[in-house]
Every structure is written in structure tokens, then in C-alpha cells.
Amino acid sequence: MLIKNHKYRLNYLWLTLLGLVLVALWMGIFAEPVLAQPFEIPNISLQFGGEDNPDALSTTLQLILLLTVLSLAPAIVILLTSFTRIIVVLSFLRSSLATNQMPPNQILIGLALFLTFFVMAPTLQEVNREAIQPLLQGEINQTEAYTNGMAPIRTFMFEQTREKDLALFVKMAGLERPRNFDDIPNYVLIPSFIISELKTAFQIGFIIFVPFLIIDMVVASALMSMGMMMLPPMMISLPFKILLFVLVDGWNLVIQSLLQSFG
């Protein structure tokens, strides 16, 4: 019986191979005329303007510059504003609650963006008043608009940056000791501002973690004293942490502390 089954398997294998060979031959015979037809690529040309029309060239370059700025807008919003501190603190809050991605990332990022707009509103209004509106009205050129627009942003970053972080990057850049804030270039100020924001965010996150850590320790000790070694403490402490957060109006306290930290 085993020999007979083995012969059937060999016959089935040979029939399968024969079928594959026939399919390959059919594709080679009938599909060749289709593949042999040339594939034409349409001609694409990109023109910025002629020598006799310099205004069109200038407008095109301005459009390209605008598209470049828009592509870098997310990085500018994240690194040059209060967004970094806010999103890090909100992430710490969710981790301390251990609510398994609740609130979702979309809600946290949206809340962080609106809080960023709230914090940066005076600065953005000054940028619009001193740089954007005069540029649109033709009163200043692009260079002056950039200088006037960066001045309020630099002021905001200097207010939130520690001198120790500024000294670190001034030393690493090999610059002379600056006499005032105007002597510090942007490539030194921006990384100093970022690490200062991260340190402040981690300090706030540590304060947020402490009460929830105490609840976890109390629940774990209670379960151990009752001999419930197999019951995960997180399952019991999660409702108590949510209850505590709701009773003390946690969102109001966290957002209020965040906003006051920029004062």
C-alpha cells in the first residue's frame, strides 16, 4: 500500500511539473508580441522663465522657497516653540496612568498643538506685526522680514533656555564669550533651547509620576500581605489612579502647571 501511494505521489508531482512547463511555454509564445512593443515615456520639461522675464523667475523662486518652508514647518513648530515640553509632559502623564494608549496619540498631539498656539500667541502676533505684514505691503525685503520675524522667537527661546545649556553649545562651537544675546547665533540657541525644554519637561514628568507610584506601591504591598501573589497589582491600582486623577481634576492641574511654567 505504501509503494502504491508513493507511485501516486510521483505521478502527481510529474503532472504538476508538466503543467508548469506548458504554462511557461504559452506565456513565452503568446505574451512575447505584447512585451516587444515599445514603452514610450512622455517628455517632461520644467521651465522657470526666460531671460527676458526676470519677474517670472523671481516669483518662481519665491514659490519654491515657500514650499520649502512649508515642508520644514513641522520641524519648526516642534523645535522652536513650546510644543516639545507640552507633548513630553502629556506623554509622561499617560505613562504614569498606565491606561494603554488612552488618550490616543492623535488627541495628545492635537491638544499639544492647540496649547502651543495658546502659549505662542503673543510671539506669533508680534511676528505677524513686525515681519509678515510689512513684507506683504512691500515696506521691507525678505532679509529684513526674516530678521524681524526671528527677533520675537529668539526672545521667547532665551527666556526658556538655561545659561548652562547656552554655555555648553557656545563652548562646543568654539565661539568667544558673548557679550549679549545678539552675539549668540541661531545654531547655538536652538539646540540649547531644546535640551532646556527636555529637562524642564522631565522635571514636571517626575512630579506627575510620584503620586501614581505611591498608589502602585500601596496596592502591591496590600496584595502581598493578603497572599495574592498571582494577581497583577496594575490591574487593581489602575482604577484607583483614574479615580484620584478625576477627583483632583488632574487635567486642569496639569495644563495649568504647564502654562505657568512658561511664565
Short mmCIF file of N, CA and C in Angstrom, two decimals, residues 62 65-66 127-149:
data_model
loop_
_atom_site.label_atom_id
_atom_site.label_comp_id
_atom_site.label_asym_id
_atom_site.label_seq_id
_atom_site.Cartn_x
_atom_site.Cartn_y
_atom_site.Cartn_z
N GLN A 62 10.49 82.37 -5.40
CA GLN A 62 9.77 82.62 -4.16
C GLN A 62 8.79 81.50 -3.85
N LEU A 65 10.77 78.61 -2.55
CA LEU A 65 11.17 78.89 -1.17
C LEU A 65 10.00 78.70 -0.21
N LEU A 66 8.81 79.12 -0.63
CA LEU A 66 7.63 78.95 0.21
C LEU A 66 7.31 77.48 0.43
N VAL A 127 5.37 88.56 15.50
CA VAL A 127 5.99 88.20 14.22
C VAL A 127 5.14 88.69 13.05
N ASN A 128 3.84 88.51 13.16
CA ASN A 128 2.94 88.98 12.10
C ASN A 128 2.98 90.51 11.96
N ARG A 129 3.06 91.20 13.09
CA ARG A 129 3.04 92.66 13.06
C ARG A 129 4.36 93.25 12.57
N GLU A 130 5.46 92.64 12.95
CA GLU A 130 6.77 93.22 12.65
C GLU A 130 7.40 92.68 11.37
N ALA A 131 6.97 91.51 10.89
CA ALA A 131 7.64 90.90 9.74
C ALA A 131 6.69 90.59 8.59
N ILE A 132 5.61 89.86 8.87
CA ILE A 132 4.78 89.36 7.77
C ILE A 132 4.01 90.49 7.09
N GLN A 133 3.32 91.31 7.88
CA GLN A 133 2.52 92.39 7.29
C GLN A 133 3.38 93.42 6.56
N PRO A 134 4.50 93.89 7.13
CA PRO A 134 5.35 94.81 6.35
C PRO A 134 5.90 94.19 5.07
N LEU A 135 6.20 92.88 5.09
CA LEU A 135 6.67 92.23 3.87
C LEU A 135 5.59 92.17 2.81
N LEU A 136 4.36 91.85 3.20
CA LEU A 136 3.27 91.79 2.24
C LEU A 136 2.94 93.16 1.66
N GLN A 137 3.14 94.20 2.45
CA GLN A 137 2.87 95.55 1.97
C GLN A 137 4.04 96.16 1.22
N GLY A 138 5.15 95.43 1.12
CA GLY A 138 6.31 95.92 0.37
C GLY A 138 7.15 96.92 1.11
N GLU A 139 7.00 97.04 2.40
CA GLU A 139 7.78 98.01 3.16
C GLU A 139 9.18 97.52 3.48
N ILE A 140 9.37 96.20 3.57
CA ILE A 140 10.68 95.62 3.85
C ILE A 140 10.91 94.47 2.88
N ASN A 141 12.18 94.05 2.76
CA ASN A 141 12.51 92.91 1.91
C ASN A 141 12.55 91.63 2.72
N GLN A 142 12.90 90.52 2.05
CA GLN A 142 12.87 89.22 2.72
C GLN A 142 13.89 89.12 3.85
N THR A 143 15.06 89.71 3.65
CA THR A 143 16.10 89.64 4.69
C THR A 143 15.66 90.36 5.96
N GLU A 144 15.10 91.55 5.79
CA GLU A 144 14.61 92.29 6.95
C GLU A 144 13.42 91.59 7.60
N ALA A 145 12.58 90.96 6.78
CA ALA A 145 11.45 90.22 7.35
C ALA A 145 11.93 89.04 8.18
N TYR A 146 12.96 88.35 7.70
CA TYR A 146 13.50 87.22 8.47
C TYR A 146 14.09 87.70 9.79
N THR A 147 14.83 88.80 9.75
CA THR A 147 15.44 89.32 10.98
C THR A 147 14.38 89.78 11.97
N ASN A 148 13.38 90.52 11.47
CA ASN A 148 12.32 91.00 12.36
C ASN A 148 11.46 89.86 12.89
N GLY A 149 11.25 88.82 12.06
CA GLY A 149 10.44 87.69 12.50
C GLY A 149 11.13 86.80 13.50
#
